[in-house]
Amino acid sequence: MNDWQRKSPLDWETYVNKMVKVAAIEKHEYEGWVLTVDPVSASIVLATFLENEKVSVSVVLGHAVQEVKILKEGDDGMKQRLSGIFAPEES
Amino acid sequence: ALLGGDAAAQGVRAALRQRYLRGLAAAQGRPTRFCLRAGVQVDAVFGAADVEAVAIQVDALRTPLGVQAAALLRCTDVLAYSFFL
């Protein structure tokens, strides 16, 4: 287990709704807004907003995460936008 | 970290997990690019993942020899995956 996987849910929560840069093994880098961190696998779910109003979702698996750096805090508007992405559909 | 702790941590854990599972549900059926070890990238249609994050089931896996109708990707081989909503 790496340092990222050993963190507690309260630690992971501090990254939610923030713009981060994730350094993964084999020199991969990912940037985006943190939607959540899976407490089981420590996988981090990132969202990036594209020009055509589409959303790109990237999941970096917990075992591959080396370092997560916070780049920007999210304001209330961004928080709302992020929580709407996976919101259950109204039936 | 995986065993939880006090009630506050457990509540946070549940909220994080719920959002993650909703993400998996959103991925289902979408064309997804998987980034594997040793710089390999493969495209497939996301199917499902198991609760313990051991493997990901995919459909229409594109390989150099053709399209594989169904396959299991071991999570230890996968570094990351991305899809569009």
PDB file of C-alpha atoms in Angstrom, chain A:
ATOM      1  CA  MET A   1       0.000   0.000   0.000  1.00  0.00           C
ATOM      2  CA  ASN A   2       1.266   3.475  -0.845  1.00  0.00           C
ATOM      3  CA  ASP A   3       0.941   6.628   1.292  1.00  0.00           C
ATOM      4  CA  TRP A   4      -2.141   7.754  -0.625  1.00  0.00           C
ATOM      5  CA  GLN A   5      -3.979   4.473   0.062  1.00  0.00           C
ATOM      6  CA  ARG A   6      -3.164   4.700   3.780  1.00  0.00           C
ATOM      7  CA  LYS A   7      -4.911   8.049   4.216  1.00  0.00           C
ATOM      8  CA  SER A   8      -8.184   8.222   6.165  1.00  0.00           C
ATOM      9  CA  PRO A   9     -11.579   9.179   4.686  1.00  0.00           C
ATOM     10  CA  LEU A  10     -11.275  12.549   6.454  1.00  0.00           C
ATOM     11  CA  ASP A  11      -7.954  13.180   4.684  1.00  0.00           C
ATOM     12  CA  TRP A  12      -9.405  12.234   1.296  1.00  0.00           C
ATOM     13  CA  GLU A  13     -12.404  14.486   1.846  1.00  0.00           C
ATOM     14  CA  THR A  14     -10.137  17.542   2.043  1.00  0.00           C
ATOM     15  CA  TYR A  15      -9.356  17.067  -1.689  1.00  0.00           C
ATOM     16  CA  VAL A  16     -12.993  16.924  -2.840  1.00  0.00           C
ATOM     17  CA  ASN A  17     -14.164  19.915  -4.961  1.00  0.00           C
ATOM     18  CA  LYS A  18     -10.584  21.089  -5.492  1.00  0.00           C
ATOM     19  CA  MET A  19      -8.536  21.330  -8.664  1.00  0.00           C
ATOM     20  CA  VAL A  20      -5.588  18.972  -8.289  1.00  0.00           C
ATOM     21  CA  LYS A  21      -2.635  17.577 -10.158  1.00  0.00           C
ATOM     22  CA  VAL A  22      -2.153  13.844  -9.665  1.00  0.00           C
ATOM     23  CA  ALA A  23       1.268  12.340 -10.266  1.00  0.00           C
ATOM     24  CA  ALA A  24       0.901   8.638 -11.035  1.00  0.00           C
ATOM     25  CA  ILE A  25       3.434   5.880 -11.574  1.00  0.00           C
ATOM     26  CA  GLU A  26       5.235   5.620 -14.929  1.00  0.00           C
ATOM     27  CA  LYS A  27       5.335   9.441 -15.101  1.00  0.00           C
ATOM     28  CA  HIS A  28       1.653   9.921 -15.887  1.00  0.00           C
ATOM     29  CA  GLU A  29       0.027  13.175 -14.797  1.00  0.00           C
ATOM     30  CA  TYR A  30      -3.639  14.051 -14.533  1.00  0.00           C
ATOM     31  CA  GLU A  31      -5.339  17.335 -13.733  1.00  0.00           C
ATOM     32  CA  GLY A  32      -8.938  18.011 -12.843  1.00  0.00           C
ATOM     33  CA  TRP A  33     -11.567  18.739 -10.204  1.00  0.00           C
ATOM     34  CA  VAL A  34     -11.865  16.011  -7.571  1.00  0.00           C
ATOM     35  CA  LEU A  35     -15.343  14.467  -7.564  1.00  0.00           C
ATOM     36  CA  THR A  36     -14.566  11.841  -4.977  1.00  0.00           C
ATOM     37  CA  VAL A  37     -12.031   9.341  -3.687  1.00  0.00           C
ATOM     38  CA  ASP A  38     -13.196   5.743  -3.385  1.00  0.00           C
ATOM     39  CA  PRO A  39     -12.559   4.732   0.236  1.00  0.00           C
ATOM     40  CA  VAL A  40     -12.144   1.069  -0.785  1.00  0.00           C
ATOM     41  CA  SER A  41      -9.518   1.357  -3.521  1.00  0.00           C
ATOM     42  CA  ALA A  42      -8.357   4.967  -2.915  1.00  0.00           C
ATOM     43  CA  SER A  43      -9.056   5.627  -6.613  1.00  0.00           C
ATOM     44  CA  ILE A  44      -9.424   9.331  -7.308  1.00  0.00           C
ATOM     45  CA  VAL A  45     -12.153  10.550  -9.673  1.00  0.00           C
ATOM     46  CA  LEU A  46     -11.410  13.761 -11.600  1.00  0.00           C
ATOM     47  CA  ALA A  47     -13.640  15.884 -13.816  1.00  0.00           C
ATOM     48  CA  THR A  48     -12.520  18.345 -16.502  1.00  0.00           C
ATOM     49  CA  PHE A  49     -14.899  20.620 -18.357  1.00  0.00           C
ATOM     50  CA  LEU A  50     -14.398  20.816 -22.126  1.00  0.00           C
ATOM     51  CA  GLU A  51     -15.371  23.683 -24.453  1.00  0.00           C
ATOM     52  CA  ASN A  52     -18.260  21.732 -26.031  1.00  0.00           C
ATOM     53  CA  GLU A  53     -20.006  21.529 -22.614  1.00  0.00           C
ATOM     54  CA  LYS A  54     -18.918  17.917 -22.321  1.00  0.00           C
ATOM     55  CA  VAL A  55     -17.351  16.564 -19.161  1.00  0.00           C
ATOM     56  CA  SER A  56     -14.342  14.281 -19.224  1.00  0.00           C
ATOM     57  CA  VAL A  57     -14.100  11.966 -16.218  1.00  0.00           C
ATOM     58  CA  SER A  58     -10.799  10.335 -15.347  1.00  0.00           C
ATOM     59  CA  VAL A  59     -10.273   7.750 -12.638  1.00  0.00           C
ATOM     60  CA  VAL A  60      -6.739   7.197 -11.378  1.00  0.00           C
ATOM     61  CA  LEU A  61      -6.518   3.910  -9.484  1.00  0.00           C
ATOM     62  CA  GLY A  62      -5.329   4.165  -5.887  1.00  0.00           C
ATOM     63  CA  HIS A  63      -2.362   1.840  -6.369  1.00  0.00           C
ATOM     64  CA  ALA A  64      -1.015   4.094  -9.147  1.00  0.00           C
ATOM     65  CA  VAL A  65      -1.254   7.412  -7.228  1.00  0.00           C
ATOM     66  CA  GLN A  66       2.082   8.849  -6.104  1.00  0.00           C
ATOM     67  CA  GLU A  67       1.301  12.437  -5.206  1.00  0.00           C
ATOM     68  CA  VAL A  68      -1.745  14.702  -5.227  1.00  0.00           C
ATOM     69  CA  LYS A  69      -1.174  18.455  -5.237  1.00  0.00           C
ATOM     70  CA  ILE A  70      -3.971  20.992  -4.737  1.00  0.00           C
ATOM     71  CA  LEU A  71      -3.876  23.734  -7.392  1.00  0.00           C
ATOM     72  CA  LYS A  72      -7.107  25.628  -6.756  1.00  0.00           C
ATOM     73  CA  GLU A  73     -10.029  25.728  -4.326  1.00  0.00           C
ATOM     74  CA  GLY A  74     -13.541  25.356  -5.723  1.00  0.00           C
ATOM     75  CA  ASP A  75     -16.131  28.101  -5.096  1.00  0.00           C
ATOM     76  CA  ASP A  76     -19.804  27.375  -4.346  1.00  0.00           C
ATOM     77  CA  GLY A  77     -20.741  27.431  -8.025  1.00  0.00           C
ATOM     78  CA  MET A  78     -18.099  24.831  -8.833  1.00  0.00           C
ATOM     79  CA  LYS A  79     -19.184  22.657  -5.886  1.00  0.00           C
ATOM     80  CA  GLN A  80     -22.724  22.669  -7.183  1.00  0.00           C
ATOM     81  CA  ARG A  81     -21.600  21.928 -10.724  1.00  0.00           C
ATOM     82  CA  LEU A  82     -19.520  18.986  -9.517  1.00  0.00           C
ATOM     83  CA  SER A  83     -22.210  17.495  -7.287  1.00  0.00           C
ATOM     84  CA  GLY A  84     -24.625  17.672 -10.252  1.00  0.00           C
ATOM     85  CA  ILE A  85     -22.433  15.495 -12.487  1.00  0.00           C
ATOM     86  CA  PHE A  86     -23.291  12.138 -10.923  1.00  0.00           C
ATOM     87  CA  ALA A  87     -26.568  13.170  -9.322  1.00  0.00           C
ATOM     88  CA  PRO A  88     -29.244  10.481  -9.574  1.00  0.00           C
ATOM     89  CA  GLU A  89     -31.632  11.095 -12.440  1.00  0.00           C
ATOM     90  CA  GLU A  90     -35.066  12.295 -11.476  1.00  0.00           C
ATOM     91  CA  SER A  91     -37.711   9.720 -12.180  1.00  0.00           C
TER      92      SER A  91
END
